[in-house]
Amino acid sequence: MKILVTGGAGYIGSHTCIKLLEEGHEIIIVDDLSNANIEVLERIRELSQKDFAFYQVNICDFEAMDKIFGKHDIDGVIHFAGFKAVGESVAKPLEYYSNNITGTLSLCKAMLKHDVRRMIFSSSATVYKVGNTMPVDEEAPLGCTNPYGWTKLMIEQILNDVVVANPDWSVVLLRYFNPVGAHESGRIGEDPSGIPNNLFPYISQTALGRLEKLYVFGNDYDTHDGTGVRDYIHVQDLAQGHIDAANYAIKHTGAVAINLGTGNGYSVLDMVKAFEEINQVKVPYVIDARRPGDVATVYANASRAKKLLGWEAKKNLRDMCQDSWNWQKSNPNGYNKV
Ligand code: UD1
């Protein structure tokens, strides 16, 4: 298939692009590089030993998208592009709504114009309402606590409505739990700009000595050790989920939401201990106050992914810790060489 990947230079996008190329698909990456490094593209070429078309374009630019769709005979779209920092979205709601929603509308308009009917969308478990019982399945009540989350939920709604109006479309909404890990080669991985917000990059940068210590946000939650429990999923398993979803979208029409998680919950301290033991490093930490907006426990019921896509997570905690560390220590400054 010929697949257009928006945000293909990002963390999950880049891992997915390599798998798509390895599986023999042709890809066209559209990324404005606002939160990705151009070096990623070289590494995708290096690891896959394949070439692809790249456009440095913001998907909000309909005219540019129209041209790209006109030039390539595209079979389907995997849509990652969007702003993704929760805290920043609270401070800059209009930027988030404008970029994420306008970008998706422009993309859908170009798809409609060029009769491209398949989309895999990068959604998030953040669309589930706080207070749901765990494990959470796709029918659980939805609702968000920050603009980033709302953009994901609003885009899900937009895509559902596009499918109602165009029943020959096929849309898969992939709701990721907590993506971690990196490509086994250590050549691509997560490269957050500035101080990381998410746990795993914070742990690896602390182990490296780039950050002094980890702040554990709360140890008085109702969990086995008092720290927050999440469903961490290896980015390579997530990437495979997109390939399986793309294959599903060829054979089906309609819109479906699918959780991509392992179904296992680990606490912050479980993760710190595992990272230290598996990689033989120290991760100094202190207990700090709870982070506003955090909940005690989130993990997936991933049975729909298995039933519909034949997908399940294969990587374990050891793989997540090893691969994250391998990437971090061989790229101490991420993609910036200095
Ligand atoms: C966060 C976002 C979520 C987003 C997801 C993407 C919030 C409230 N939620 O999920 O919308 O889809 O990232 O990956 O930001 N922790 C620490 N110290 C740290 C960082 C995190 O103790 O320095 C703890 C948190 O309290 C939490 C766990 O580690 O219990 C995981 O945190 P994080 O990696 O930020 O992910 P989520 O909050 O689950």
CSV table of C-alpha atoms and ligand atoms in Angstrom, one decimal:
chain,number,residue,atom,x,y,z
A,1,MET,CA,0.0,0.0,0.0
A,2,LYS,CA,0.9,3.7,-0.4
A,3,ILE,CA,0.5,5.2,3.0
A,4,LEU,CA,0.8,8.9,3.9
A,5,VAL,CA,2.1,9.3,7.4
A,6,THR,CA,1.5,12.7,9.1
A,7,GLY,CA,3.9,13.3,12.0
A,8,GLY,CA,6.1,10.5,10.7
A,9,ALA,CA,9.2,12.0,12.1
A,10,GLY,CA,7.9,11.9,15.7
A,11,TYR,CA,8.4,9.2,18.4
A,12,ILE,CA,5.7,6.8,17.5
A,13,GLY,CA,5.5,7.9,13.9
A,14,SER,CA,9.2,7.1,13.2
A,15,HIS,CA,9.0,3.6,14.6
A,16,THR,CA,5.8,2.9,12.6
A,17,CYS,CA,7.4,4.2,9.4
A,18,ILE,CA,10.3,1.7,9.7
A,19,LYS,CA,7.8,-1.2,10.2
A,20,LEU,CA,5.8,0.0,7.2
A,21,LEU,CA,8.9,0.1,5.0
A,22,GLU,CA,10.0,-3.3,6.3
A,23,GLU,CA,6.6,-4.7,5.3
A,24,GLY,CA,7.1,-3.5,1.8
A,25,HIS,CA,4.7,-0.5,1.9
A,26,GLU,CA,5.5,2.8,0.2
A,27,ILE,CA,5.4,5.8,2.5
A,28,ILE,CA,5.1,9.5,2.2
A,29,ILE,CA,6.0,11.4,5.4
A,30,VAL,CA,4.4,14.8,6.0
A,31,ASP,CA,5.9,16.5,9.1
A,32,ASP,CA,6.5,20.2,9.8
A,33,LEU,CA,9.4,19.3,12.1
A,34,SER,CA,8.0,21.6,14.8
A,35,ASN,CA,8.7,18.9,17.4
A,36,ALA,CA,11.0,16.5,15.5
A,37,ASN,CA,14.5,16.5,14.2
A,38,ILE,CA,15.4,16.1,10.5
A,39,GLU,CA,18.0,13.6,11.5
A,40,VAL,CA,15.2,11.1,12.2
A,41,LEU,CA,14.6,10.8,8.5
A,42,GLU,CA,18.1,9.7,7.8
A,43,ARG,CA,17.9,7.1,10.6
A,44,ILE,CA,14.6,5.7,9.2
A,45,ARG,CA,16.4,5.3,5.8
A,46,GLU,CA,19.4,3.7,7.5
A,47,LEU,CA,17.4,1.2,9.5
A,48,SER,CA,14.9,0.3,6.8
A,49,GLN,CA,17.4,0.5,3.9
A,50,LYS,CA,14.6,2.1,1.9
A,51,ASP,CA,13.8,5.5,0.6
A,52,PHE,CA,10.6,7.5,0.8
A,53,ALA,CA,9.1,10.9,0.0
A,54,PHE,CA,9.2,13.6,2.6
A,55,TYR,CA,7.4,17.0,2.8
A,56,GLN,CA,8.1,19.6,5.4
A,57,VAL,CA,4.6,20.8,5.6
A,58,ASN,CA,2.1,21.6,8.3
A,59,ILE,CA,-1.0,19.6,7.6
A,60,CYS,CA,-3.2,22.7,8.3
A,61,ASP,CA,-1.9,24.0,5.0
A,62,PHE,CA,-4.7,22.6,2.8
A,63,GLU,CA,-3.2,23.8,-0.5
A,64,ALA,CA,0.1,22.0,0.2
A,65,MET,CA,-1.8,18.8,1.3
A,66,ASP,CA,-4.0,19.0,-1.8
A,67,LYS,CA,-0.8,19.0,-4.0
A,68,ILE,CA,0.7,16.0,-2.1
A,69,PHE,CA,-2.5,14.0,-2.5
A,70,GLY,CA,-2.6,15.0,-6.1
A,71,LYS,CA,1.0,13.8,-6.7
A,72,HIS,CA,0.8,10.4,-5.0
A,73,ASP,CA,-1.9,7.8,-5.4
A,74,ILE,CA,-2.5,7.3,-1.7
A,75,ASP,CA,-4.3,4.2,-0.3
A,76,GLY,CA,-4.6,5.3,3.3
A,77,VAL,CA,-3.4,7.7,6.0
A,78,ILE,CA,-1.8,7.2,9.4
A,79,HIS,CA,-2.4,10.4,11.3
A,80,PHE,CA,0.1,11.2,14.1
A,81,ALA,CA,0.7,15.0,13.6
A,82,GLY,CA,-0.4,17.1,16.5
A,83,PHE,CA,0.8,19.0,19.6
A,84,LYS,CA,1.0,16.6,22.6
A,85,ALA,CA,2.2,18.2,25.8
A,86,VAL,CA,-0.5,18.2,28.4
A,87,GLY,CA,0.8,21.0,30.6
A,88,GLU,CA,1.5,23.3,27.6
A,89,SER,CA,-2.0,22.6,26.3
A,90,VAL,CA,-3.5,24.1,29.5
A,91,ALA,CA,-1.3,27.2,29.1
A,92,LYS,CA,-2.0,27.5,25.3
A,93,PRO,CA,-5.4,26.1,24.6
A,94,LEU,CA,-6.1,28.0,21.5
A,95,GLU,CA,-2.8,26.9,19.9
A,96,TYR,CA,-3.7,23.3,20.7
A,97,TYR,CA,-7.3,23.4,19.4
A,98,SER,CA,-6.2,25.4,16.4
A,99,ASN,CA,-3.3,23.2,15.4
A,100,ASN,CA,-4.7,19.8,16.2
A,101,ILE,CA,-8.3,20.3,15.0
A,102,THR,CA,-7.6,22.5,11.9
A,103,GLY,CA,-4.9,20.0,10.9
A,104,THR,CA,-7.3,17.1,11.0
A,105,LEU,CA,-10.0,19.0,9.1
A,106,SER,CA,-7.6,20.0,6.4
A,107,LEU,CA,-6.3,16.4,6.1
A,108,CYS,CA,-9.9,15.0,5.9
A,109,LYS,CA,-10.8,17.6,3.3
A,110,ALA,CA,-7.8,16.6,1.2
A,111,MET,CA,-8.8,12.9,1.7
A,112,LEU,CA,-12.4,13.5,0.6
A,113,LYS,CA,-11.2,15.5,-2.5
A,114,HIS,CA,-8.8,12.7,-3.6
A,115,ASP,CA,-11.1,9.8,-2.6
A,116,VAL,CA,-8.8,8.4,0.1
A,117,ARG,CA,-11.0,6.6,2.5
A,118,ARG,CA,-8.8,4.9,5.2
A,119,MET,CA,-7.4,6.6,8.2
A,120,ILE,CA,-5.6,5.3,11.3
A,121,PHE,CA,-5.7,7.9,14.0
A,122,SER,CA,-3.3,8.3,16.9
A,123,SER,CA,-5.7,8.8,19.8
A,124,SER,CA,-5.0,8.3,23.5
A,125,ALA,CA,-6.3,6.6,26.7
A,126,THR,CA,-6.6,10.2,28.0
A,127,VAL,CA,-10.0,10.3,26.3
A,128,TYR,CA,-11.4,8.1,29.1
A,129,LYS,CA,-13.3,9.9,31.8
A,130,VAL,CA,-11.6,9.9,35.3
A,131,GLY,CA,-13.3,7.5,37.7
A,132,ASN,CA,-13.8,4.6,35.2
A,133,THR,CA,-13.2,1.1,36.6
A,134,MET,CA,-10.1,-0.7,35.5
A,135,PRO,CA,-9.2,-2.3,33.2
A,136,VAL,CA,-10.9,0.2,30.9
A,137,ASP,CA,-12.5,-0.9,27.7
A,138,GLU,CA,-13.6,1.1,24.6
A,139,GLU,CA,-17.2,1.4,25.7
A,140,ALA,CA,-16.3,3.2,29.0
A,141,PRO,CA,-17.5,6.8,29.4
A,142,LEU,CA,-15.4,9.5,27.8
A,143,GLY,CA,-14.3,12.9,29.0
A,144,CYS,CA,-11.1,14.9,29.4
A,145,THR,CA,-9.3,17.1,31.9
A,146,ASN,CA,-7.1,19.2,29.6
A,147,PRO,CA,-7.2,20.8,26.1
A,148,TYR,CA,-4.7,18.2,24.7
A,149,GLY,CA,-7.1,15.4,25.7
A,150,TRP,CA,-10.1,17.3,24.3
A,151,THR,CA,-8.4,17.7,20.9
A,152,LYS,CA,-8.0,13.9,20.8
A,153,LEU,CA,-11.7,13.3,21.8
A,154,MET,CA,-12.9,16.0,19.4
A,155,ILE,CA,-11.0,14.5,16.5
A,156,GLU,CA,-12.5,11.1,17.3
A,157,GLN,CA,-15.9,12.7,17.1
A,158,ILE,CA,-15.1,14.5,13.8
A,159,LEU,CA,-13.9,11.2,12.3
A,160,ASN,CA,-16.9,9.3,13.5
A,161,ASP,CA,-19.1,12.0,11.9
A,162,VAL,CA,-17.1,11.8,8.6
A,163,VAL,CA,-17.7,8.1,8.6
A,164,VAL,CA,-21.5,8.6,9.1
A,165,ALA,CA,-21.5,10.9,6.1
A,166,ASN,CA,-19.2,8.6,4.1
A,167,PRO,CA,-20.0,5.0,5.0
A,168,ASP,CA,-17.4,3.7,2.6
A,169,TRP,CA,-14.6,5.2,4.8
A,170,SER,CA,-12.7,3.1,7.3
A,171,VAL,CA,-11.3,4.8,10.4
A,172,VAL,CA,-9.5,3.1,13.3
A,173,LEU,CA,-9.0,5.2,16.4
A,174,LEU,CA,-6.1,3.8,18.3
A,175,ARG,CA,-6.1,4.7,22.0
A,176,TYR,CA,-2.6,4.3,23.3
A,177,PHE,CA,-1.8,3.8,26.9
A,178,ASN,CA,1.7,4.9,28.0
A,179,PRO,CA,4.3,4.5,25.2
A,180,VAL,CA,7.9,3.8,26.2
A,181,GLY,CA,11.0,2.0,24.9
A,182,ALA,CA,12.8,2.5,21.6
A,183,HIS,CA,13.9,0.7,18.5
A,184,GLU,CA,16.2,-2.3,19.4
A,185,SER,CA,19.1,-0.7,17.5
A,186,GLY,CA,19.2,2.3,19.8
A,187,ARG,CA,19.2,4.6,16.7
A,188,ILE,CA,15.7,6.0,17.1
A,189,GLY,CA,13.8,6.7,20.3
A,190,GLU,CA,11.9,9.4,22.3
A,191,ASP,CA,13.6,12.8,22.2
A,192,PRO,CA,11.5,15.2,24.2
A,193,SER,CA,12.4,18.9,24.0
A,194,GLY,CA,13.4,20.5,27.2
A,195,ILE,CA,12.7,18.8,30.6
A,196,PRO,CA,10.6,15.7,30.0
A,197,ASN,CA,7.0,15.6,31.4
A,198,ASN,CA,6.5,11.8,31.1
A,199,LEU,CA,8.0,9.3,33.5
A,200,PHE,CA,10.2,7.2,31.2
A,201,PRO,CA,12.3,9.9,29.6
A,202,TYR,CA,12.6,11.5,33.0
A,203,ILE,CA,13.9,8.2,34.4
A,204,SER,CA,16.5,7.6,31.6
A,205,GLN,CA,17.8,11.2,31.8
A,206,THR,CA,18.2,10.9,35.5
A,207,ALA,CA,20.1,7.6,35.1
A,208,LEU,CA,22.3,9.4,32.7
A,209,GLY,CA,23.0,12.2,35.1
A,210,ARG,CA,21.4,14.9,32.9
A,211,LEU,CA,18.8,15.3,35.6
A,212,GLU,CA,19.6,15.2,39.2
A,213,LYS,CA,16.7,13.2,40.6
A,214,LEU,CA,13.3,11.9,39.8
A,215,TYR,CA,10.3,13.5,41.6
A,216,VAL,CA,7.8,10.8,42.3
A,217,PHE,CA,4.4,12.5,42.2
A,218,GLY,CA,2.6,11.2,45.2
A,219,ASN,CA,3.0,8.0,47.3
A,220,ASP,CA,-0.4,8.1,49.0
A,221,TYR,CA,-2.6,6.7,46.1
A,222,ASP,CA,-4.7,3.6,46.6
A,223,THR,CA,-2.2,1.3,44.9
A,224,HIS,CA,0.1,-1.5,46.1
A,225,ASP,CA,2.9,0.9,47.0
A,226,GLY,CA,1.1,4.3,46.9
A,227,THR,CA,2.5,5.5,43.6
A,228,GLY,CA,0.5,5.9,40.4
A,229,VAL,CA,-0.1,2.8,38.3
A,230,ARG,CA,0.0,2.9,34.4
A,231,ASP,CA,-0.1,0.5,31.5
A,232,TYR,CA,3.3,1.0,29.8
A,233,ILE,CA,3.5,-0.3,26.3
A,234,HIS,CA,6.6,-0.7,24.1
A,235,VAL,CA,6.7,1.6,21.1
A,236,GLN,CA,7.5,-1.3,18.8
A,237,ASP,CA,4.3,-3.1,19.9
A,238,LEU,CA,2.5,0.2,19.2
A,239,ALA,CA,4.1,0.5,15.8
A,240,GLN,CA,2.9,-3.1,15.0
A,241,GLY,CA,-0.6,-2.1,16.1
A,242,HIS,CA,-0.7,0.5,13.3
A,243,ILE,CA,0.3,-2.1,10.6
A,244,ASP,CA,-2.4,-4.4,11.9
A,245,ALA,CA,-4.9,-1.6,11.9
A,246,ALA,CA,-4.0,-0.6,8.4
A,247,ASN,CA,-4.6,-4.2,7.2
A,248,TYR,CA,-7.9,-4.2,9.1
A,249,ALA,CA,-9.0,-1.0,7.4
A,250,ILE,CA,-8.5,-2.5,3.9
A,251,LYS,CA,-11.1,-5.2,4.7
A,252,HIS,CA,-13.7,-3.2,6.8
A,253,THR,CA,-15.6,0.0,6.6
A,254,GLY,CA,-16.9,2.2,9.5
A,255,ALA,CA,-15.2,3.7,12.6
A,256,VAL,CA,-13.9,1.7,15.5
A,257,ALA,CA,-11.9,2.7,18.6
A,258,ILE,CA,-9.3,0.2,19.8
A,259,ASN,CA,-7.2,0.3,23.0
A,260,LEU,CA,-3.4,-0.5,22.5
A,261,GLY,CA,-2.1,-1.4,25.9
A,262,THR,CA,-0.7,-4.5,27.6
A,263,GLY,CA,-3.4,-4.9,30.2
A,264,ASN,CA,-0.7,-4.8,33.0
A,265,GLY,CA,-0.3,-2.0,35.5
A,266,TYR,CA,3.0,-1.0,37.0
A,267,SER,CA,3.6,1.7,39.6
A,268,VAL,CA,6.2,4.5,39.4
A,269,LEU,CA,8.4,2.7,41.9
A,270,ASP,CA,8.0,-0.7,40.1
A,271,MET,CA,9.3,1.1,37.0
A,272,VAL,CA,12.2,2.8,38.8
A,273,LYS,CA,13.3,-0.5,40.4
A,274,ALA,CA,13.0,-2.5,37.2
A,275,PHE,CA,15.0,0.2,35.3
A,276,GLU,CA,17.8,0.1,38.0
A,277,GLU,CA,18.0,-3.7,38.1
A,278,ILE,CA,17.8,-4.4,34.4
A,279,ASN,CA,20.2,-1.7,33.4
A,280,GLN,CA,22.5,-1.8,36.5
A,281,VAL,CA,22.2,2.0,37.0
A,282,LYS,CA,21.0,4.3,39.8
A,283,VAL,CA,17.9,6.4,39.5
A,284,PRO,CA,17.9,8.8,42.5
A,285,TYR,CA,14.4,9.8,43.5
A,286,VAL,CA,12.4,11.8,46.1
A,287,ILE,CA,8.8,11.6,46.9
A,288,ASP,CA,7.0,14.8,45.9
A,289,ALA,CA,3.4,16.1,46.0
A,290,ARG,CA,0.8,14.6,43.7
A,291,ARG,CA,0.7,16.2,40.2
A,292,PRO,CA,-2.6,17.9,39.6
A,293,GLY,CA,-4.8,16.0,37.2
A,294,ASP,CA,-3.1,12.6,37.8
A,295,VAL,CA,-5.2,9.5,38.8
A,296,ALA,CA,-4.2,6.5,40.8
A,297,THR,CA,-4.5,3.7,38.3
A,298,VAL,CA,-5.0,3.4,34.5
A,299,TYR,CA,-4.7,0.1,32.5
A,300,ALA,CA,-6.3,-1.3,29.4
A,301,ASN,CA,-8.6,-4.0,28.6
A,302,ALA,CA,-6.9,-4.8,25.3
A,303,SER,CA,-9.2,-7.7,24.2
A,304,ARG,CA,-10.7,-5.8,21.3
A,305,ALA,CA,-7.3,-5.3,19.7
A,306,LYS,CA,-6.7,-9.0,19.9
A,307,LYS,CA,-10.2,-9.9,18.5
A,308,LEU,CA,-10.3,-7.4,15.7
A,309,LEU,CA,-6.7,-6.9,14.7
A,310,GLY,CA,-5.1,-10.1,16.0
A,311,TRP,CA,-2.7,-7.8,17.9
A,312,GLU,CA,-1.3,-8.2,21.4
A,313,ALA,CA,1.7,-6.7,23.1
A,314,LYS,CA,4.8,-9.0,22.8
A,315,LYS,CA,7.4,-6.9,24.6
A,316,ASN,CA,7.9,-7.1,28.4
A,317,LEU,CA,9.1,-4.7,31.1
A,318,ARG,CA,12.7,-5.9,30.5
A,319,ASP,CA,12.5,-4.9,26.8
A,320,MET,CA,11.0,-1.5,27.7
A,321,CYS,CA,13.8,-0.7,30.2
A,322,GLN,CA,16.6,-2.1,28.1
A,323,ASP,CA,15.6,-0.4,24.9
A,324,SER,CA,14.9,3.0,26.5
A,325,TRP,CA,18.3,2.9,28.2
A,326,ASN,CA,20.2,1.7,25.1
A,327,TRP,CA,18.7,4.7,23.1
A,328,GLN,CA,19.3,7.2,25.9
A,329,LYS,CA,22.9,6.2,26.6
A,330,SER,CA,23.9,6.1,22.9
A,331,ASN,CA,22.2,9.4,22.2
A,332,PRO,CA,22.7,11.4,25.4
A,333,ASN,CA,21.5,14.6,23.6
A,334,GLY,CA,18.8,12.9,21.6
A,335,TYR,CA,19.1,13.7,17.9
A,336,ASN,CA,21.2,16.8,18.6
A,337,LYS,CA,24.8,15.7,18.3
A,338,VAL,CA,26.3,18.6,20.3
B,1,UD1,C1,0.4,11.5,30.4
B,1,UD1,C2,-0.7,12.5,30.1
B,1,UD1,C3,-1.6,11.9,29.1
B,1,UD1,C4,-0.8,11.5,27.8
B,1,UD1,C5,0.3,10.6,28.2
B,1,UD1,C6,1.2,10.4,26.9
B,1,UD1,C7,-1.0,13.8,32.1
B,1,UD1,C8,-1.8,14.1,33.3
B,1,UD1,N1,-1.4,12.8,31.3
B,1,UD1,O1,-0.1,10.4,31.0
B,1,UD1,O2,-2.7,12.7,28.8
B,1,UD1,O3,-1.7,10.9,26.9
B,1,UD1,O4,1.1,11.2,29.2
B,1,UD1,O5,2.3,9.6,27.2
B,1,UD1,O6,0.1,14.4,31.9
B,1,UD1,N2,5.4,10.6,37.2
B,1,UD1,C9,6.2,10.9,38.3
B,1,UD1,N3,7.3,11.7,38.0
B,1,UD1,C10,7.5,12.3,36.8
B,1,UD1,C11,6.6,12.0,35.7
B,1,UD1,C12,5.6,11.1,36.0
B,1,UD1,O7,6.1,10.4,39.4
B,1,UD1,O8,8.5,13.1,36.7
B,1,UD1,C13,4.3,9.6,37.4
B,1,UD1,C14,2.9,10.2,37.2
B,1,UD1,O9,2.4,10.8,38.4
B,1,UD1,C15,2.1,8.9,36.7
B,1,UD1,C16,3.2,8.1,36.0
B,1,UD1,O10,4.5,8.6,36.5
B,1,UD1,O11,1.7,8.2,37.9
B,1,UD1,C17,3.1,8.3,34.5
B,1,UD1,O12,3.2,9.6,34.2
B,1,UD1,P1,3.4,10.1,32.7
B,1,UD1,O13,4.5,9.4,32.0
B,1,UD1,O14,3.4,11.6,32.7
B,1,UD1,O15,2.0,9.6,31.9
B,1,UD1,P2,0.5,9.9,32.3
B,1,UD1,O16,0.3,10.9,33.3
B,1,UD1,O17,-0.1,8.5,32.6
